[in-house]
Every structure is written in C-alpha cells, then in structure tokens.
Tab-separated table of C-alpha atoms and ligand atoms in Angstrom:
chain	number	residue	atom	x	y	z
G	1	MET	CA	19.372	26.140	4.323
G	2	SER	CA	19.827	28.529	7.213
G	3	ASP	CA	22.477	28.155	9.920
G	4	PHE	CA	19.555	27.812	12.280
G	5	GLY	CA	18.124	24.745	10.516
G	6	THR	CA	15.359	24.720	7.965
G	7	PRO	CA	11.803	24.775	9.229
G	8	GLY	CA	9.702	22.173	7.491
G	9	ARG	CA	10.284	18.630	6.389
G	10	SER	CA	14.031	18.095	6.571
G	11	ASP	CA	14.707	19.251	10.109
G	12	SER	CA	11.333	18.860	11.747
G	13	LYS	CA	10.264	16.217	14.225
G	14	GLY	CA	7.621	13.725	13.180
G	15	PHE	CA	4.169	13.789	14.721
G	16	CYS	CA	0.792	12.070	14.794
G	17	LEU	CA	-2.026	13.442	12.682
G	18	VAL	CA	-5.375	12.109	13.835
G	19	LEU	CA	-8.243	12.231	11.353
G	20	SER	CA	-11.678	11.628	12.850
G	21	ALA	CA	-15.186	12.045	11.526
G	22	PRO	CA	-18.627	10.525	11.849
G	23	SER	CA	-18.888	7.461	9.640
G	24	GLY	CA	-19.972	8.294	6.090
G	25	THR	CA	-18.052	11.588	6.119
G	26	GLY	CA	-15.445	10.170	3.761
G	27	LYS	CA	-12.381	10.019	5.992
G	28	THR	CA	-11.085	6.763	4.524
G	29	THR	CA	-10.922	8.250	1.017
G	30	VAL	CA	-9.396	11.486	2.296
G	31	GLY	CA	-6.763	9.444	4.175
G	32	GLU	CA	-5.973	7.445	1.019
G	33	LEU	CA	-5.559	10.615	-1.064
G	34	LEU	CA	-3.291	12.197	1.557
G	35	THR	CA	-0.918	9.245	1.672
G	36	ALA	CA	-0.982	8.664	-2.102
G	37	GLU	CA	0.235	12.200	-2.742
G	38	ASP	CA	2.980	12.356	-0.110
G	39	SER	CA	5.271	9.532	0.951
G	40	THR	CA	6.145	11.340	4.204
G	41	ILE	CA	2.573	10.804	5.422
G	42	VAL	CA	2.260	7.181	6.527
G	43	ARG	CA	-1.109	5.735	7.509
G	44	SER	CA	-1.152	3.492	10.542
G	45	VAL	CA	-3.025	0.244	9.818
G	46	SER	CA	-5.289	-0.482	12.785
G	47	MET	CA	-6.161	-3.875	14.154
G	48	THR	CA	-9.833	-4.789	14.417
G	49	THR	CA	-12.106	-7.651	15.434
G	50	ARG	CA	-14.677	-6.619	12.792
G	51	SER	CA	-15.172	-8.988	9.874
G	52	MET	CA	-13.559	-8.048	6.587
G	53	ARG	CA	-15.760	-6.354	3.960
G	54	PRO	CA	-15.627	-7.600	0.338
G	55	ASN	CA	-13.619	-4.579	-0.882
G	56	GLU	CA	-11.046	-4.799	1.911
G	57	GLN	CA	-7.624	-6.422	2.178
G	58	ASP	CA	-6.069	-7.800	5.348
G	59	GLY	CA	-2.952	-5.821	6.279
G	60	VAL	CA	-3.923	-2.932	3.992
G	61	ASP	CA	-7.240	-1.604	5.292
G	62	TYR	CA	-6.967	-3.218	8.712
G	63	ARG	CA	-5.297	-6.191	10.332
G	64	PHE	CA	-8.313	-8.414	10.925
G	65	VAL	CA	-7.881	-10.512	14.059
G	66	SER	CA	-9.958	-12.609	16.458
G	67	ALA	CA	-11.146	-11.180	19.785
G	68	ASP	CA	-8.667	-13.483	21.576
G	69	GLU	CA	-5.754	-12.227	19.500
G	70	PHE	CA	-6.820	-8.627	20.087
G	71	LYS	CA	-7.045	-9.163	23.859
G	72	ALA	CA	-3.582	-10.743	23.879
G	73	LYS	CA	-2.240	-7.615	22.123
G	74	ILE	CA	-3.876	-5.423	24.791
G	75	ARG	CA	-2.122	-7.466	27.501
G	76	GLN	CA	1.212	-7.127	25.676
G	77	GLY	CA	0.813	-3.326	25.594
G	78	ALA	CA	0.969	-3.417	21.781
G	79	PHE	CA	-1.611	-0.632	21.318
G	80	LEU	CA	-1.087	3.080	21.591
G	81	GLU	CA	-4.837	3.267	22.096
G	82	TRP	CA	-7.756	0.940	21.542
G	83	ALA	CA	-11.510	1.328	21.801
G	84	GLU	CA	-14.787	-0.481	21.373
G	85	VAL	CA	-16.245	1.605	18.587
G	86	TYR	CA	-19.388	-0.311	17.579
G	87	ASP	CA	-21.399	-3.153	19.122
G	88	GLY	CA	-18.527	-4.952	20.789
G	89	VAL	CA	-16.193	-4.432	17.813
G	90	LEU	CA	-12.667	-3.495	18.912
G	91	TYR	CA	-10.214	-1.280	17.054
G	92	GLY	CA	-6.633	-0.467	18.067
G	93	THR	CA	-3.648	1.546	16.868
G	94	PRO	CA	-0.402	-0.461	16.917
G	95	ARG	CA	2.201	1.358	18.975
G	96	ASP	CA	5.327	0.184	17.079
G	97	THR	CA	4.419	1.564	13.629
G	98	VAL	CA	3.415	4.966	14.968
G	99	GLU	CA	6.574	5.321	17.062
G	100	ARG	CA	8.765	4.274	14.113
G	101	VAL	CA	7.142	6.784	11.739
G	102	ILE	CA	7.438	9.657	14.230
G	103	ARG	CA	11.083	8.787	14.966
G	104	SER	CA	11.897	8.957	11.274
G	105	GLY	CA	10.528	12.530	11.096
G	106	ASP	CA	7.414	11.605	9.119
G	107	VAL	CA	3.720	12.119	9.845
G	108	ALA	CA	1.830	9.116	11.243
G	109	LEU	CA	-1.743	9.365	9.980
G	110	LEU	CA	-4.298	7.775	12.317
G	111	VAL	CA	-7.812	7.500	10.882
G	112	ILE	CA	-9.556	6.699	14.146
G	113	ASP	CA	-12.668	7.516	16.156
G	114	VAL	CA	-13.092	10.356	18.646
G	115	GLN	CA	-12.270	8.217	21.710
G	116	GLY	CA	-8.999	7.283	20.022
G	117	GLY	CA	-8.288	10.919	19.141
G	118	ARG	CA	-8.665	11.976	22.741
G	119	ALA	CA	-6.450	9.122	23.957
G	120	VAL	CA	-3.689	9.964	21.443
G	121	LYS	CA	-3.703	13.645	22.494
G	122	ALA	CA	-3.241	12.564	26.117
G	123	ILE	CA	-0.190	10.445	25.161
G	124	PHE	CA	1.262	12.846	22.576
G	125	PRO	CA	0.175	16.416	23.419
G	126	GLU	CA	1.997	17.528	20.255
G	127	ALA	CA	-0.316	15.375	18.083
G	128	VAL	CA	-2.505	17.290	15.628
G	129	LEU	CA	-6.204	16.431	15.719
G	130	VAL	CA	-8.266	17.120	12.600
G	131	PHE	CA	-12.026	16.664	12.529
G	132	LEU	CA	-13.715	16.159	9.160
G	133	ILE	CA	-17.095	17.815	9.233
G	134	PRO	CA	-19.947	16.392	7.137
G	135	PRO	CA	-22.068	18.960	5.265
G	136	SER	CA	-25.252	17.794	7.088
G	137	MET	CA	-26.865	14.824	8.854
G	138	ASP	CA	-29.080	14.282	5.779
G	139	CYS	CA	-26.016	14.012	3.611
G	140	LEU	CA	-24.434	11.545	6.030
G	141	SER	CA	-27.547	9.396	5.998
G	142	ARG	CA	-27.634	9.424	2.185
G	143	ARG	CA	-23.958	8.463	1.921
G	144	LEU	CA	-24.325	5.564	4.363
G	145	LYS	CA	-27.319	4.246	2.407
G	146	GLN	CA	-25.495	4.612	-0.923
G	147	ARG	CA	-22.497	2.757	0.485
G	148	GLY	CA	-24.825	-0.201	1.061
G	149	LEU	CA	-22.571	-1.848	3.657
G	150	GLU	CA	-24.982	-1.872	6.582
G	151	THR	CA	-28.563	-2.734	7.425
G	152	ASP	CA	-31.081	0.082	8.092
G	153	ASP	CA	-30.755	-0.610	11.799
G	154	GLN	CA	-26.958	-0.348	11.702
G	155	ILE	CA	-27.208	2.897	9.702
G	156	HIS	CA	-29.666	4.288	12.252
G	157	ARG	CA	-27.205	3.496	15.058
G	158	ARG	CA	-24.291	5.053	13.140
G	159	LEU	CA	-26.331	8.263	12.721
G	160	ILE	CA	-27.120	8.413	16.445
G	161	LYS	CA	-23.421	7.885	17.117
G	162	ALA	CA	-22.537	10.629	14.613
G	163	ARG	CA	-24.459	13.185	16.700
G	164	THR	CA	-22.498	12.144	19.807
G	165	GLU	CA	-19.211	12.236	17.871
G	166	MET	CA	-19.856	15.824	16.752
G	167	LYS	CA	-19.780	16.812	20.437
G	168	TYR	CA	-16.044	16.000	20.524
G	169	LEU	CA	-15.307	18.813	18.072
G	170	PRO	CA	-13.940	21.203	20.758
G	171	ALA	CA	-11.287	18.612	21.700
G	172	TYR	CA	-9.871	18.828	18.141
G	173	ASP	CA	-7.342	21.354	16.839
G	174	TYR	CA	-8.786	21.844	13.333
G	175	GLY	CA	-12.135	21.353	11.619
G	176	VAL	CA	-12.274	20.781	7.861
G	177	GLU	CA	-15.536	20.471	5.954
G	178	ASN	CA	-15.740	17.591	3.503
G	179	ASP	CA	-18.337	18.544	0.896
G	180	ASP	CA	-19.716	16.137	-1.676
G	181	GLY	CA	-17.465	15.944	-4.725
G	182	LYS	CA	-14.919	18.357	-3.236
G	183	GLN	CA	-12.540	15.870	-1.670
G	184	GLN	CA	-9.493	17.421	-3.284
G	185	LEU	CA	-10.246	20.712	-1.476
G	186	THR	CA	-10.442	18.801	1.802
G	187	VAL	CA	-7.126	17.063	1.108
G	188	ASP	CA	-5.483	20.381	0.164
G	189	ALA	CA	-6.733	21.968	3.410
G	190	ILE	CA	-5.235	19.130	5.475
G	191	ARG	CA	-1.970	19.361	3.562
G	192	GLY	CA	-1.940	23.069	4.441
G	193	ILE	CA	-2.356	22.184	8.112
G	194	ILE	CA	0.556	19.697	7.871
G	195	THR	CA	2.745	22.280	6.143
G	196	ALA	CA	2.080	24.793	8.914
G	197	GLU	CA	2.485	22.248	11.721
G	198	ARG	CA	5.882	21.178	10.360
G	199	ARG	CA	7.003	24.783	10.744
G	200	ARG	CA	6.070	25.054	14.411
G	201	ILE	CA	9.157	26.267	16.250
G	202	SER	CA	8.657	23.518	18.835
G	203	ARG	CA	9.105	20.901	16.084
G	204	TRP	CA	12.383	22.255	14.746
G	205	GLU	CA	15.461	20.186	15.207
G	206	PRO	CA	18.249	22.611	14.274
G	207	GLN	CA	21.347	20.829	12.955
Q	1	5GP	P1	-15.115	1.065	10.050
Q	1	5GP	O1	-15.517	-0.218	10.704
Q	1	5GP	O2	-16.274	1.760	9.385
Q	1	5GP	O3	-13.902	0.910	9.163
Q	1	5GP	O4	-14.612	2.028	11.218
Q	1	5GP	C1	-15.428	2.330	12.281
Q	1	5GP	C2	-14.809	3.427	13.119
Q	1	5GP	O5	-13.653	2.930	13.820
Q	1	5GP	C3	-14.318	4.618	12.329
Q	1	5GP	O6	-14.704	5.804	13.027
Q	1	5GP	C4	-12.831	4.459	12.339
Q	1	5GP	O7	-12.164	5.678	12.179
Q	1	5GP	C5	-12.630	3.885	13.724
Q	1	5GP	N1	-11.312	3.255	13.884
Q	1	5GP	C6	-10.582	2.583	12.968
Q	1	5GP	N2	-9.418	2.173	13.485
Q	1	5GP	C7	-9.393	2.617	14.767
Q	1	5GP	C8	-8.423	2.529	15.826
Q	1	5GP	O8	-7.351	1.959	15.705
Q	1	5GP	N3	-8.764	3.101	17.018
Q	1	5GP	C9	-9.956	3.749	17.208
Q	1	5GP	N4	-10.168	4.299	18.406
Q	1	5GP	N5	-10.880	3.861	16.235
Q	1	5GP	C10	-10.597	3.297	15.032
C-alpha cells in the first residue's frame, strides 16, 4: 500500500454501473454472472408492475408490486429513476439500496433500460454506462422466440423498440458485444471496465 492510498478496491469510492441492452441481448444472465463472481458488485433489485414470470422470484428478480403501490413509491421519492418501459408497465430503481452500496465503496449494478441509463447519468455523472450490443437483429429475434415468454405481437414490438434503443448508444460510455455462447468473454470485458474505473484518480480516497 502506497502512502498515497491504493488505487482500486480498498480506497476507491463506490459507483453505479448501468447495464442496458435491447431485450433478448442477454443482459440478465450477464448481470447474474457478474454478481456471482464478485461480492463487491451488488445488483439493485428493481420494482415493477409487470406480472411475475414462472421462473422468477419476488424480491430476487424484481419486487413485484401493484400500480397503486408503485405510484405511492413515486410520491415518496423512493426511486432514483423510474420509467414506463413497455405497454404501461412501470419499472423503478430503489434509491436506498443504490445509495447504500455506493457509500460502502461497492459497485451498484443497475440492469435497466436506456431511459433509466440516461436518468442515472444525469443524477450521478460519475456513473459508468455499459451498453451490451447484440450480434444482429436476426439473432435478437431468434433469442426472443426461443425464450418463449411473449406472443409474436409482443416480440414484434420488442424488436421495434430494440432499434430505437440502439440509438442511445452514443449516450453510453462503453459498448460490449454479447455473442452467442460467449457470455464469459462479455463478463470478462465488463470486469475489465470495472477494474479500470476503480483506478480513476477521481475515485481515489487516499487514507
Ligand atoms: P423485463 O420485463 O424483460 O424483465 O425488462 C424489461 C426492460 O425493463 C429491460 O430493458 C430492463 O432492463 C428494464 N428495467 C428493469 N428494471 C428497470 C428499472 O428499474 N428502471 C428502468 N428504467 N428500466 C428497468
């Protein structure tokens, strides 16, 4: 340890890492792998008014709430950001968890849409925004169909939305391609970004 403090984990300030991508790009799995491998990366569990899917768990994947409960949380100022992502479905990032994680010097991982990413950057300019890039629109379409969670019409709308989402790329700090079957490479690339970001001089907290 240097007299000037050690760049990196022990003396660096926490920050928000936003992970966004068109749906079907695989960001949920990438987020799970990132947090499973490193206890200093803590995923924020969003609140949503969407109904729970069979493979999901309340409080783990999302906190599933009614529209009334969600609106009450908006009034209480409980969200760092919130957005209507699909067809009247609301999603929001709870402020308290994110602030606690950052205060403790860890990385708060937010797997959220592009509107959310932009909002977080406005609140925390030091947040790091990573965009996961799908190999192609065809691949995205195939993955959504294989997932079998939505109707053809819903998939069609998600693909239209994906094209719009790709336009937000310039607002992001980093772009990482997520190729089929190469998730570990994607995770390693994001870990590399985190390692570098922890060493930013502006994040040092010399002892
Ligand atoms: P899904 O319903 O497929 O889990 O998620 C739909 C979209 O909502 C995804 O792009 C996901 O990243 C986004 N999302 C999840 N939680 C939040 C959140 O708290 N805020 C925002 N803005 N988007 C979110």
